[in-house]
């Protein structure tokens, strides 16, 4: 969806066109649930929150002004709701001590956030640019759900080396995806 | 990376995001993140990547259609009385999208060829799932329904205006009393001067229908040379003539005919129609195969107007308002490399 398409979409949505609403919904719902899940760690709550976001989005459609992009607007709305939700969670015993940091560590830069679907569209390309053993360690850890000692055994290296490889993968991926970010922003 | 230089900050972040970090580690990470904008940006990028590559997250099953239904339910006011009809009509009125326009472009395959005389003939075909619109030389307009074919001359003769139709079309004929407008089909000819009417003569269907909206038409058998014997009926507006080409039986219905011509406006109108017919229309409109299972569904009466919703939206609305469920058959790759036609199975709840 280009920037222009998105503008048209928003305009007709503001004129109460439910078709446009359904297009926006199908485009962003999944990614937003994945995003909300990073706060809630519970899929039902994540879905509830994102559905609330869309209901509000529809109800307030006439007053919505989008400055960056629709994506970043929806991410921001979702994040605000998630942070509220976090604050209302039962405070665990040790929570008080780290409470000042929870919001800080939970917040995302919604203007530059990479969505799961965007990552998936580019991940193979990005991973291909990494050294094989680094990409493999990353895949095993993030997609095959293996523990570091299991990866170490599989790759026949020390746990420490696995940790280094995964750090390396993250660093290289961030660089690779940073280049792509501009591409993303144009596409959205 | 500031005070955490010696420690691998990414490992700390991973521990924290995995919920493994101790209170001490969390505080240390927090302090590091707030100590500079750069640290914060780095933290957020790493967190972003780790969050979306967390398999608990990325492998989550999310049913978008179901979620959308729930959101729709919440933003729709709940009307009194026959709730689903009103809901349906409202949705139908709102969801307008000009997919028909695309059909006008993609649906046309025009073929010109010279006949024995000097008149050039055109043939236009509306591909399955699309509808086409044709402007004839005399200013008459024709809407061609999905899978239908119209053959017409570049110019009409001085005596009459003859076109040949296979399938279904709606005609708005320019008035010209001196030159009758004749639609030839395999079994019937429809003769008009200045009128609006719909002719449905689909090859695979033994029933031929002519619906008259305005003006006057006469319907004749096309294979009967004797004029008097060929004559079947003269229609007046709001009459629909049905002729069974197998048995030769015919009947005339009088009443509101909009549901029979709504397709030209991109609408599907069902007024108390059995599910079997609803399904037939939908499959023609969207070029999709639909299998209706269960006897009780065949006769389930349905009333709705659809206006250029997508097939998925229509199925969803059907599901909301009648005791059905549906599933889609996986498309298989055929020997020639193309994929089999989309197929939906509708069965009772």
Coordinates of C-alpha atoms in Angstrom, one line a residue:
Chain A
X1 CA 0.0 0.0 0.0
X2 CA 1.6 3.3 -1.0
X3 CA 1.4 6.5 0.9
X4 CA -1.2 7.8 -1.5
X5 CA -3.3 4.7 -1.3
X6 CA -3.2 5.0 2.4
X7 CA -4.3 8.6 2.3
X8 CA -7.3 7.7 0.1
X9 CA -8.1 4.8 2.3
X10 CA -8.2 7.1 5.3
X11 CA -10.3 9.6 3.6
X12 CA -13.0 7.1 2.7
X13 CA -12.7 5.6 6.1
X14 CA -13.4 8.9 7.6
X15 CA -16.5 9.1 5.5
X16 CA -17.6 5.9 7.3
X17 CA -16.7 3.5 4.5
X18 CA -16.6 0.1 6.2
X19 CA -14.8 -1.4 3.2
X20 CA -11.8 0.7 3.9
X21 CA -12.0 -0.1 7.5
X22 CA -11.9 -3.8 6.7
X23 CA -8.9 -3.3 4.5
X24 CA -7.0 -1.5 7.2
X25 CA -8.1 -4.2 9.7
X26 CA -6.9 -7.1 7.6
X27 CA -3.7 -5.4 6.8
X28 CA -2.7 -4.6 10.4
X29 CA -4.6 -6.9 12.8
X30 CA -2.1 -9.8 12.9
X31 CA 0.9 -7.6 13.3
X32 CA -0.7 -5.6 16.0
X33 CA -1.6 -8.7 17.9
X34 CA 2.0 -9.9 17.7
X35 CA 3.0 -6.5 18.9
X36 CA 0.6 -6.5 21.8
X37 CA 1.7 -10.0 22.7
X38 CA 5.2 -8.7 23.5
X39 CA 3.6 -6.8 26.4
X40 CA 0.9 -9.2 27.5
X41 CA 2.6 -12.6 26.8
X42 CA -1.0 -13.8 26.5
X43 CA -2.6 -14.1 23.1
X44 CA -6.2 -13.6 24.3
X45 CA -5.4 -10.4 26.1
X46 CA -3.4 -9.3 23.1
X47 CA -6.3 -9.8 20.7
X48 CA -8.8 -8.1 23.1
X49 CA -6.5 -5.1 23.3
X50 CA -6.1 -4.8 19.5
X51 CA -9.8 -5.2 18.9
X52 CA -10.4 -2.4 21.4
X53 CA -7.9 -0.3 19.4
X54 CA -9.9 -0.9 16.2
X55 CA -13.2 -0.2 17.8
X56 CA -11.9 3.1 19.1
X57 CA -10.2 3.8 15.8
X58 CA -13.6 3.5 14.0
X59 CA -15.5 5.5 16.7
X60 CA -13.0 8.3 16.5
X61 CA -12.4 8.2 12.8
X62 CA -13.6 11.7 12.3
X63 CA -11.1 13.2 14.7
X64 CA -8.1 11.1 13.8
X65 CA -5.1 13.0 12.5
X66 CA -2.2 10.9 11.3
X67 CA 1.1 12.6 11.2
X68 CA 3.6 9.8 10.5
X69 CA 1.9 6.8 9.1
X70 CA -1.2 4.7 9.7
X71 CA 1.1 1.9 10.9
X72 CA 2.8 4.0 13.4
X73 CA -0.5 5.5 14.6
X74 CA -2.0 2.1 15.2
X75 CA 1.2 0.8 16.9
X76 CA 1.2 3.9 19.2
X77 CA -2.5 3.3 20.1
X78 CA -1.8 -0.3 20.8
X79 CA 1.2 0.5 22.9
X80 CA -0.7 3.0 25.0
X81 CA -3.4 0.5 25.7
X82 CA -0.8 -2.2 26.5
X83 CA 1.1 0.1 28.9
X84 CA -2.2 0.9 30.7
X85 CA -2.9 -2.8 30.9
X86 CA 0.6 -3.4 32.3
X87 CA 0.0 -0.8 35.0
X88 CA -3.1 -2.5 36.1
X89 CA -1.5 -5.9 36.5
X90 CA -1.2 -7.4 39.9
X91 CA 2.0 -6.2 41.4
X92 CA 4.3 -9.1 42.2
X93 CA 6.5 -9.0 45.3
X94 CA 9.7 -7.8 43.5
X95 CA 7.8 -5.7 41.1
X96 CA 8.0 -2.5 43.2
X97 CA 11.8 -2.4 42.8
X98 CA 11.8 -2.6 39.1
X99 CA 8.5 -0.7 38.5
X100 CA 10.2 2.5 37.5
X101 CA 11.9 0.6 34.7
X102 CA 9.0 -1.4 33.4
X103 CA 7.5 1.3 31.2
X104 CA 10.9 2.3 30.0
X105 CA 11.8 -1.2 29.0
X106 CA 8.4 -2.0 27.5
X107 CA 8.3 1.0 25.3
X108 CA 9.0 0.8 21.6
X109 CA 9.8 3.3 19.0
X110 CA 6.5 3.1 17.1
X111 CA 7.7 5.3 14.2
X112 CA 10.5 2.8 13.3
X113 CA 9.1 -0.4 14.5
X114 CA 9.5 -3.4 12.2
X115 CA 6.4 -5.5 12.0
X116 CA 6.5 -9.3 12.0
X117 CA 5.1 -9.5 8.5
X118 CA 7.8 -7.0 7.3
X119 CA 10.5 -9.1 8.9
X120 CA 9.2 -12.3 7.4
X121 CA 9.1 -10.7 4.0
X122 CA 12.8 -9.7 4.3
X123 CA 14.2 -12.2 6.8
X124 CA 15.5 -14.8 4.3
X125 CA 17.4 -12.1 2.4
X126 CA 18.8 -10.6 5.5
X127 CA 19.8 -14.0 7.0
X128 CA 21.5 -15.0 3.7
X129 CA 23.8 -12.1 4.1
X130 CA 25.1 -13.5 7.4
X131 CA 27.9 -16.1 7.8
X132 CA 26.3 -19.6 7.7
X133 CA 27.1 -20.6 11.3
X134 CA 25.8 -17.2 12.6
X135 CA 22.5 -17.5 10.6
X136 CA 22.1 -21.1 11.8
X137 CA 22.6 -20.3 15.4
X138 CA 20.1 -17.5 15.1
X139 CA 17.5 -19.7 13.3
X140 CA 17.9 -22.5 15.9
X141 CA 17.5 -20.1 18.7
X142 CA 14.7 -17.9 17.5
X143 CA 12.8 -20.3 15.2
X144 CA 13.5 -23.8 16.4
X145 CA 13.4 -22.8 20.0
X146 CA 16.5 -24.6 21.0
X147 CA 18.4 -23.7 24.2
X148 CA 21.9 -22.3 23.9
X149 CA 23.4 -25.5 25.2
X150 CA 21.5 -27.5 22.6
X151 CA 22.7 -25.2 19.9
X152 CA 26.2 -25.5 21.2
X153 CA 26.0 -29.3 21.0
X154 CA 24.6 -29.2 17.5
X155 CA 27.2 -26.7 16.3
X156 CA 29.9 -28.4 18.3
X157 CA 31.1 -25.2 19.9
X158 CA 30.9 -23.7 23.4
X159 CA 27.8 -22.0 24.8
X160 CA 29.8 -18.8 25.0
X161 CA 30.4 -19.0 21.2
X162 CA 26.7 -19.5 20.6
X163 CA 26.0 -16.4 22.6
X164 CA 28.5 -14.5 20.6
X165 CA 27.1 -15.8 17.3
X166 CA 23.6 -14.8 18.3
X167 CA 24.8 -11.3 19.3
X168 CA 26.6 -11.1 16.0
X169 CA 23.4 -12.1 14.1
X170 CA 21.3 -9.5 15.9
X171 CA 23.8 -6.8 15.2
X172 CA 24.1 -7.7 11.5
X173 CA 20.4 -8.1 11.1
X174 CA 19.8 -4.7 12.6
X175 CA 22.1 -3.2 10.0
X176 CA 20.5 -5.2 7.2
X177 CA 17.0 -4.3 8.2
X178 CA 17.9 -0.6 8.9
X179 CA 18.6 -0.3 5.2
X180 CA 15.3 -1.9 4.5
X181 CA 13.5 0.3 6.9
X182 CA 13.4 3.1 4.4
X183 CA 12.0 0.7 1.9
X184 CA 9.3 -0.3 4.4
X185 CA 8.4 3.3 5.1
X186 CA 7.9 3.9 1.4
X187 CA 5.8 0.8 1.0
X188 CA 3.4 1.6 3.9
Chain B
X1 CA 28.0 0.7 25.1
X2 CA 28.7 2.7 28.2
X3 CA 28.9 1.0 31.6
X4 CA 27.9 -2.3 30.2
X5 CA 30.9 -2.3 27.9
X6 CA 32.4 -5.5 29.3
X7 CA 29.2 -7.3 29.6
X8 CA 27.3 -8.3 26.5
X9 CA 24.3 -6.1 26.7
X10 CA 22.5 -8.2 24.2
X11 CA 22.6 -11.2 26.4
X12 CA 21.2 -9.1 29.2
X13 CA 18.4 -7.9 27.0
X14 CA 17.6 -11.4 25.9
X15 CA 17.5 -12.6 29.5
X16 CA 15.2 -9.7 30.4
X17 CA 12.8 -10.3 27.4
X18 CA 12.8 -14.0 28.2
X19 CA 11.7 -13.2 31.7
X20 CA 14.9 -14.7 33.1
X21 CA 16.5 -11.5 34.4
X22 CA 16.8 -11.0 38.2
X23 CA 15.7 -7.8 39.9
X24 CA 19.4 -6.7 39.9
X25 CA 19.8 -7.4 36.2
X26 CA 16.6 -5.6 35.3
X27 CA 17.7 -2.5 37.3
X28 CA 21.1 -2.6 35.6
X29 CA 19.5 -2.8 32.2
X30 CA 17.0 -0.1 33.0
X31 CA 19.8 2.3 34.1
X32 CA 21.8 1.5 31.0
X33 CA 18.8 2.2 28.7
X34 CA 17.9 5.5 30.3
X35 CA 21.5 6.7 30.4
X36 CA 21.5 7.9 26.7
X37 CA 19.3 8.2 23.7
X38 CA 21.7 6.0 21.8
X39 CA 21.4 3.2 24.3
X40 CA 17.7 3.6 24.2
X41 CA 17.6 3.4 20.4
X42 CA 19.9 0.3 20.5
X43 CA 17.7 -1.3 23.1
X44 CA 14.6 -0.7 21.1
X45 CA 16.0 -2.1 17.9
X46 CA 17.2 -5.3 19.6
X47 CA 14.0 -5.7 21.5
X48 CA 12.0 -5.2 18.3
X49 CA 13.9 -8.0 16.6
X50 CA 13.8 -10.4 19.5
X51 CA 10.1 -9.7 20.1
X52 CA 9.0 -10.6 16.6
X53 CA 11.3 -13.6 16.4
X54 CA 10.0 -15.0 19.6
X55 CA 8.4 -18.3 18.5
X56 CA 5.7 -18.0 21.2
X57 CA 4.7 -14.9 19.4
X58 CA 5.4 -15.6 15.7
X59 CA 3.8 -19.0 15.8
X60 CA 0.6 -17.7 17.4
X61 CA -2.6 -18.6 15.5
X62 CA -4.7 -15.5 14.8
X63 CA -8.1 -15.7 13.1
X64 CA -8.4 -12.4 11.4
X65 CA -11.9 -13.0 9.9
X66 CA -13.3 -14.0 13.3
X67 CA -11.7 -11.0 14.9
X68 CA -13.2 -8.7 12.3
X69 CA -16.7 -10.1 12.9
X70 CA -16.3 -9.4 16.5
X71 CA -15.2 -5.8 15.9
X72 CA -18.0 -5.3 13.4
X73 CA -20.5 -6.6 15.9
X74 CA -19.2 -4.0 18.4
X75 CA -19.4 -1.0 16.1
X76 CA -22.8 -1.9 14.6
X77 CA -25.7 -0.6 16.5
X78 CA -28.1 -3.4 17.2
X79 CA -31.3 -2.6 15.3
X80 CA -34.6 -3.8 16.6
X81 CA -36.7 -6.5 15.0
X82 CA -35.3 -8.4 12.0
X83 CA -31.9 -7.6 13.0
X84 CA -29.9 -9.4 10.4
X85 CA -31.8 -8.0 7.4
X86 CA -31.2 -4.5 8.6
X87 CA -27.6 -5.2 9.4
X88 CA -27.2 -6.8 6.0
X89 CA -28.8 -4.0 4.2
X90 CA -26.7 -1.5 6.0
X91 CA -23.5 -3.3 5.2
X92 CA -24.6 -3.8 1.7
X93 CA -25.3 -0.1 1.3
X94 CA -22.0 0.9 2.7
X95 CA -19.6 -1.5 1.1
X96 CA -19.3 -0.1 -2.3
X97 CA -16.2 -0.8 -4.3
X98 CA -15.9 -0.4 -8.1
X99 CA -14.6 -3.8 -8.9
X100 CA -17.0 -3.9 -11.9
X101 CA -14.9 -1.2 -13.5
X102 CA -11.9 -3.5 -13.5
X103 CA -14.1 -6.1 -15.1
X104 CA -14.9 -3.7 -17.9
X105 CA -11.3 -3.7 -18.8
X106 CA -10.2 -7.2 -18.1
X107 CA -13.5 -8.8 -19.2
X108 CA -13.4 -7.7 -22.8
X109 CA -12.0 -9.8 -25.5
X110 CA -13.2 -8.1 -28.6
X111 CA -13.0 -9.9 -31.9
X112 CA -13.8 -8.3 -35.2
X113 CA -14.3 -10.1 -38.4
X114 CA -15.8 -9.3 -41.8
X115 CA -18.9 -11.1 -42.8
X116 CA -20.1 -11.8 -46.4
X117 CA -21.6 -8.3 -46.5
X118 CA -19.8 -5.1 -45.8
X119 CA -20.8 -5.0 -42.2
X120 CA -18.1 -5.7 -39.6
X121 CA -19.2 -7.7 -36.6
X122 CA -17.8 -7.5 -33.1
X123 CA -18.0 -10.2 -30.5
X124 CA -17.7 -9.3 -26.9
X125 CA -17.3 -11.7 -24.1
X126 CA -17.6 -11.0 -20.4
X127 CA -15.1 -13.3 -18.7
X128 CA -16.3 -15.4 -15.8
X129 CA -16.6 -13.4 -12.7
X130 CA -16.8 -10.1 -14.6
X131 CA -19.4 -8.0 -16.3
X132 CA -19.1 -5.8 -19.4
X133 CA -20.9 -2.9 -20.8
X134 CA -21.3 -2.2 -24.5
X135 CA -22.4 0.9 -26.3
X136 CA -23.9 0.0 -29.7
X137 CA -23.8 2.1 -32.9
X138 CA -27.4 3.3 -32.4
X139 CA -26.8 4.5 -28.8
X140 CA -28.4 1.4 -27.2
X141 CA -26.6 0.1 -24.2
X142 CA -26.0 -3.5 -23.2
X143 CA -24.8 -4.9 -19.9
X144 CA -23.3 -8.4 -20.4
X145 CA -23.3 -10.7 -17.4
X146 CA -20.5 -13.0 -16.4
X147 CA -19.7 -15.7 -19.0
X148 CA -22.0 -14.2 -21.6
X149 CA -21.3 -13.3 -25.3
X150 CA -22.8 -10.7 -27.6
X151 CA -22.3 -10.4 -31.3
X152 CA -23.2 -7.2 -32.9
X153 CA -22.5 -5.2 -36.1
X154 CA -20.4 -2.1 -36.3
X155 CA -23.4 -0.4 -38.0
X156 CA -27.0 -1.5 -38.1
X157 CA -28.9 -1.7 -41.4
X158 CA -31.7 0.6 -42.3
X159 CA -34.3 -2.2 -41.8
X160 CA -33.5 -3.5 -38.3
X161 CA -31.0 -3.8 -35.5
X162 CA -30.0 -7.4 -34.9
X163 CA -27.7 -8.7 -32.2
X164 CA -27.0 -12.3 -31.1
X165 CA -26.7 -13.3 -27.4
X166 CA -25.4 -16.3 -25.6
X167 CA -25.9 -16.0 -21.9
X168 CA -27.5 -13.0 -20.1
X169 CA -27.7 -9.4 -20.9
X170 CA -29.7 -6.3 -20.0
X171 CA -30.6 -4.0 -22.9
X172 CA -31.6 -0.3 -22.9
X173 CA -32.7 0.2 -26.4
X174 CA -32.7 3.6 -28.1
X175 CA -36.2 4.3 -29.4
X176 CA -36.5 3.9 -33.2
X177 CA -39.9 2.7 -34.3
X178 CA -38.9 2.3 -37.9
X179 CA -36.0 -0.1 -37.0
X180 CA -36.9 -2.9 -34.6
X181 CA -34.2 -4.1 -32.3
X182 CA -33.9 -7.9 -32.3
X183 CA -32.0 -10.0 -29.8
X184 CA -31.4 -13.5 -31.2
X185 CA -30.8 -16.3 -28.9
X186 CA -30.6 -20.0 -29.5
X187 CA -34.2 -20.7 -28.9
X188 CA -36.0 -17.3 -28.7
X189 CA -35.9 -14.0 -30.4
X190 CA -36.9 -10.8 -28.6
X191 CA -38.2 -8.0 -30.6
X192 CA -38.3 -4.5 -29.3
X193 CA -38.4 -0.8 -30.3
X194 CA -37.4 1.4 -27.5
X195 CA -37.4 -0.5 -24.2
X196 CA -35.4 -1.8 -21.3
X197 CA -35.3 -5.5 -20.9
X198 CA -33.2 -8.4 -19.7
X199 CA -32.7 -11.6 -21.6
X200 CA -31.3 -14.7 -19.9
X201 CA -30.5 -17.5 -22.3
X202 CA -27.6 -19.5 -20.8
X203 CA -26.6 -22.5 -22.9
X204 CA -26.4 -24.9 -20.0
X205 CA -29.8 -23.8 -18.6
X206 CA -33.0 -25.1 -20.3
X207 CA -34.9 -22.0 -19.0
X208 CA -34.9 -18.8 -21.0
X209 CA -36.1 -15.7 -19.3
X210 CA -37.1 -12.3 -20.6
X211 CA -37.8 -9.5 -18.1
X212 CA -39.3 -6.3 -19.4
X213 CA -38.8 -3.1 -17.4
X214 CA -40.2 -0.5 -19.7
X215 CA -41.7 -0.3 -23.3
X216 CA -42.9 -3.3 -25.2
X217 CA -41.3 -6.5 -26.5
X218 CA -42.5 -9.5 -28.3
X219 CA -40.9 -12.9 -27.8
X220 CA -40.8 -15.4 -30.6
X221 CA -39.4 -18.8 -31.2
X222 CA -36.2 -18.5 -33.2
X223 CA -36.4 -21.8 -35.1
X224 CA -40.0 -21.4 -36.3
X225 CA -40.2 -19.9 -39.8
X226 CA -44.0 -19.3 -39.7
X227 CA -44.4 -15.9 -38.1
X228 CA -47.8 -16.7 -36.6
X229 CA -46.7 -19.9 -35.1
X230 CA -43.4 -18.5 -33.8
X231 CA -45.2 -15.8 -31.7
X232 CA -45.0 -16.6 -28.0
X233 CA -46.0 -13.5 -26.1
X234 CA -46.1 -9.7 -26.0
X235 CA -44.9 -8.4 -22.7
X236 CA -45.9 -5.3 -20.8
X237 CA -43.6 -3.6 -18.2
X238 CA -42.8 -5.5 -15.0
X239 CA -43.6 -8.9 -16.7
X240 CA -41.2 -11.7 -16.7
X241 CA -41.6 -14.5 -19.3
X242 CA -40.1 -17.9 -18.6
X243 CA -39.8 -20.5 -21.4
X244 CA -38.6 -24.0 -20.8
X245 CA -36.8 -25.0 -24.0
X246 CA -37.0 -28.7 -23.2
X247 CA -40.8 -29.0 -22.5
X248 CA -41.9 -25.9 -24.5
X249 CA -43.9 -24.8 -21.4
X250 CA -44.0 -21.1 -20.6
X251 CA -45.3 -18.8 -17.9
X252 CA -45.5 -15.1 -17.3
X253 CA -44.9 -13.5 -13.9
X254 CA -45.9 -10.0 -13.0
X255 CA -44.3 -8.0 -10.3
X256 CA -41.2 -6.2 -9.2
X257 CA -38.3 -7.4 -11.4
X258 CA -35.4 -5.5 -10.0
X259 CA -33.9 -8.6 -8.4
X260 CA -33.5 -10.1 -11.9
X261 CA -31.6 -7.1 -13.4
X262 CA -29.7 -6.0 -10.2
X263 CA -26.6 -7.8 -11.5
X264 CA -26.1 -5.0 -14.1
X265 CA -25.5 -2.6 -11.2
X266 CA -23.1 -5.0 -9.7
X267 CA -25.7 -6.1 -7.1
X268 CA -26.9 -9.5 -6.1
X269 CA -30.5 -9.2 -4.9
X270 CA -32.3 -12.1 -3.4
X271 CA -35.9 -11.7 -2.4
X272 CA -37.0 -14.7 -0.5
X273 CA -35.0 -17.0 -2.7
X274 CA -34.0 -20.6 -1.9
X275 CA -30.4 -21.1 -0.9
X276 CA -29.8 -23.3 -4.0
X277 CA -30.6 -20.3 -6.3
X278 CA -28.6 -17.9 -4.1
X279 CA -25.6 -20.1 -4.4
X280 CA -26.0 -20.5 -8.2
X281 CA -26.0 -16.7 -8.6
X282 CA -23.0 -16.2 -6.4
X283 CA -21.0 -18.8 -8.2
X284 CA -21.7 -17.1 -11.5
X285 CA -21.0 -13.7 -10.2
X286 CA -17.7 -14.6 -8.7
X287 CA -16.6 -17.4 -11.0
X288 CA -16.3 -19.9 -8.1
X289 CA -17.6 -23.4 -7.7
X290 CA -20.0 -23.7 -4.7
X291 CA -21.2 -27.0 -3.4
X292 CA -24.3 -26.9 -1.3
X293 CA -24.6 -29.8 1.1
X294 CA -27.6 -30.9 3.1
X295 CA -31.2 -31.1 1.8
X296 CA -32.6 -28.7 4.4
X297 CA -30.4 -26.0 3.0
X298 CA -31.6 -26.3 -0.6
X299 CA -35.0 -24.8 0.4
X300 CA -33.8 -22.4 3.1
X301 CA -35.2 -19.0 2.0
X302 CA -33.0 -16.1 1.9
X303 CA -33.4 -12.3 1.5
X304 CA -30.5 -10.0 1.0
X305 CA -28.8 -7.5 -1.2
X306 CA -25.1 -7.6 -1.9
X307 CA -23.4 -4.7 -3.5
X308 CA -19.9 -5.5 -4.6
X309 CA -18.8 -7.1 -1.4
X310 CA -16.0 -9.6 -1.9
X311 CA -16.9 -13.2 -2.0
X312 CA -15.4 -13.7 1.4
X313 CA -17.5 -10.9 2.8
X314 CA -20.7 -12.4 1.3
X315 CA -19.9 -15.8 2.7
X316 CA -19.3 -14.2 6.1
X317 CA -22.7 -12.4 5.9
X318 CA -24.4 -15.7 4.9
X319 CA -22.9 -17.4 7.8
X320 CA -23.9 -14.6 10.2
X321 CA -27.5 -14.8 9.1
X322 CA -28.3 -18.4 8.3
X323 CA -27.5 -21.8 9.9
X324 CA -24.6 -22.6 7.7
X325 CA -20.9 -23.1 7.9
X326 CA -18.5 -23.0 5.0
X327 CA -15.0 -24.1 4.1
X328 CA -12.8 -23.7 1.1
X329 CA -11.3 -26.6 -0.8
X330 CA -7.6 -26.2 -1.3
X331 CA -6.8 -25.5 -4.9
X332 CA -4.7 -28.0 -6.7
X333 CA -2.2 -27.4 -9.4
X334 CA -3.4 -29.0 -12.6
X335 CA -1.3 -30.8 -15.2
X336 CA -1.0 -27.6 -17.3
X337 CA 0.4 -25.6 -14.4
X338 CA -2.7 -23.6 -13.7
X339 CA -4.7 -24.0 -10.6
X340 CA -8.1 -25.5 -10.2
X341 CA -11.1 -23.2 -9.8
X342 CA -11.8 -21.8 -6.4
X343 CA -14.3 -24.1 -4.6
X344 CA -16.4 -23.4 -1.5
X345 CA -18.4 -26.0 0.4
X346 CA -21.5 -24.8 2.2
X347 CA -23.0 -27.2 4.7
X348 CA -25.6 -27.0 7.5
X349 CA -24.5 -26.1 11.0

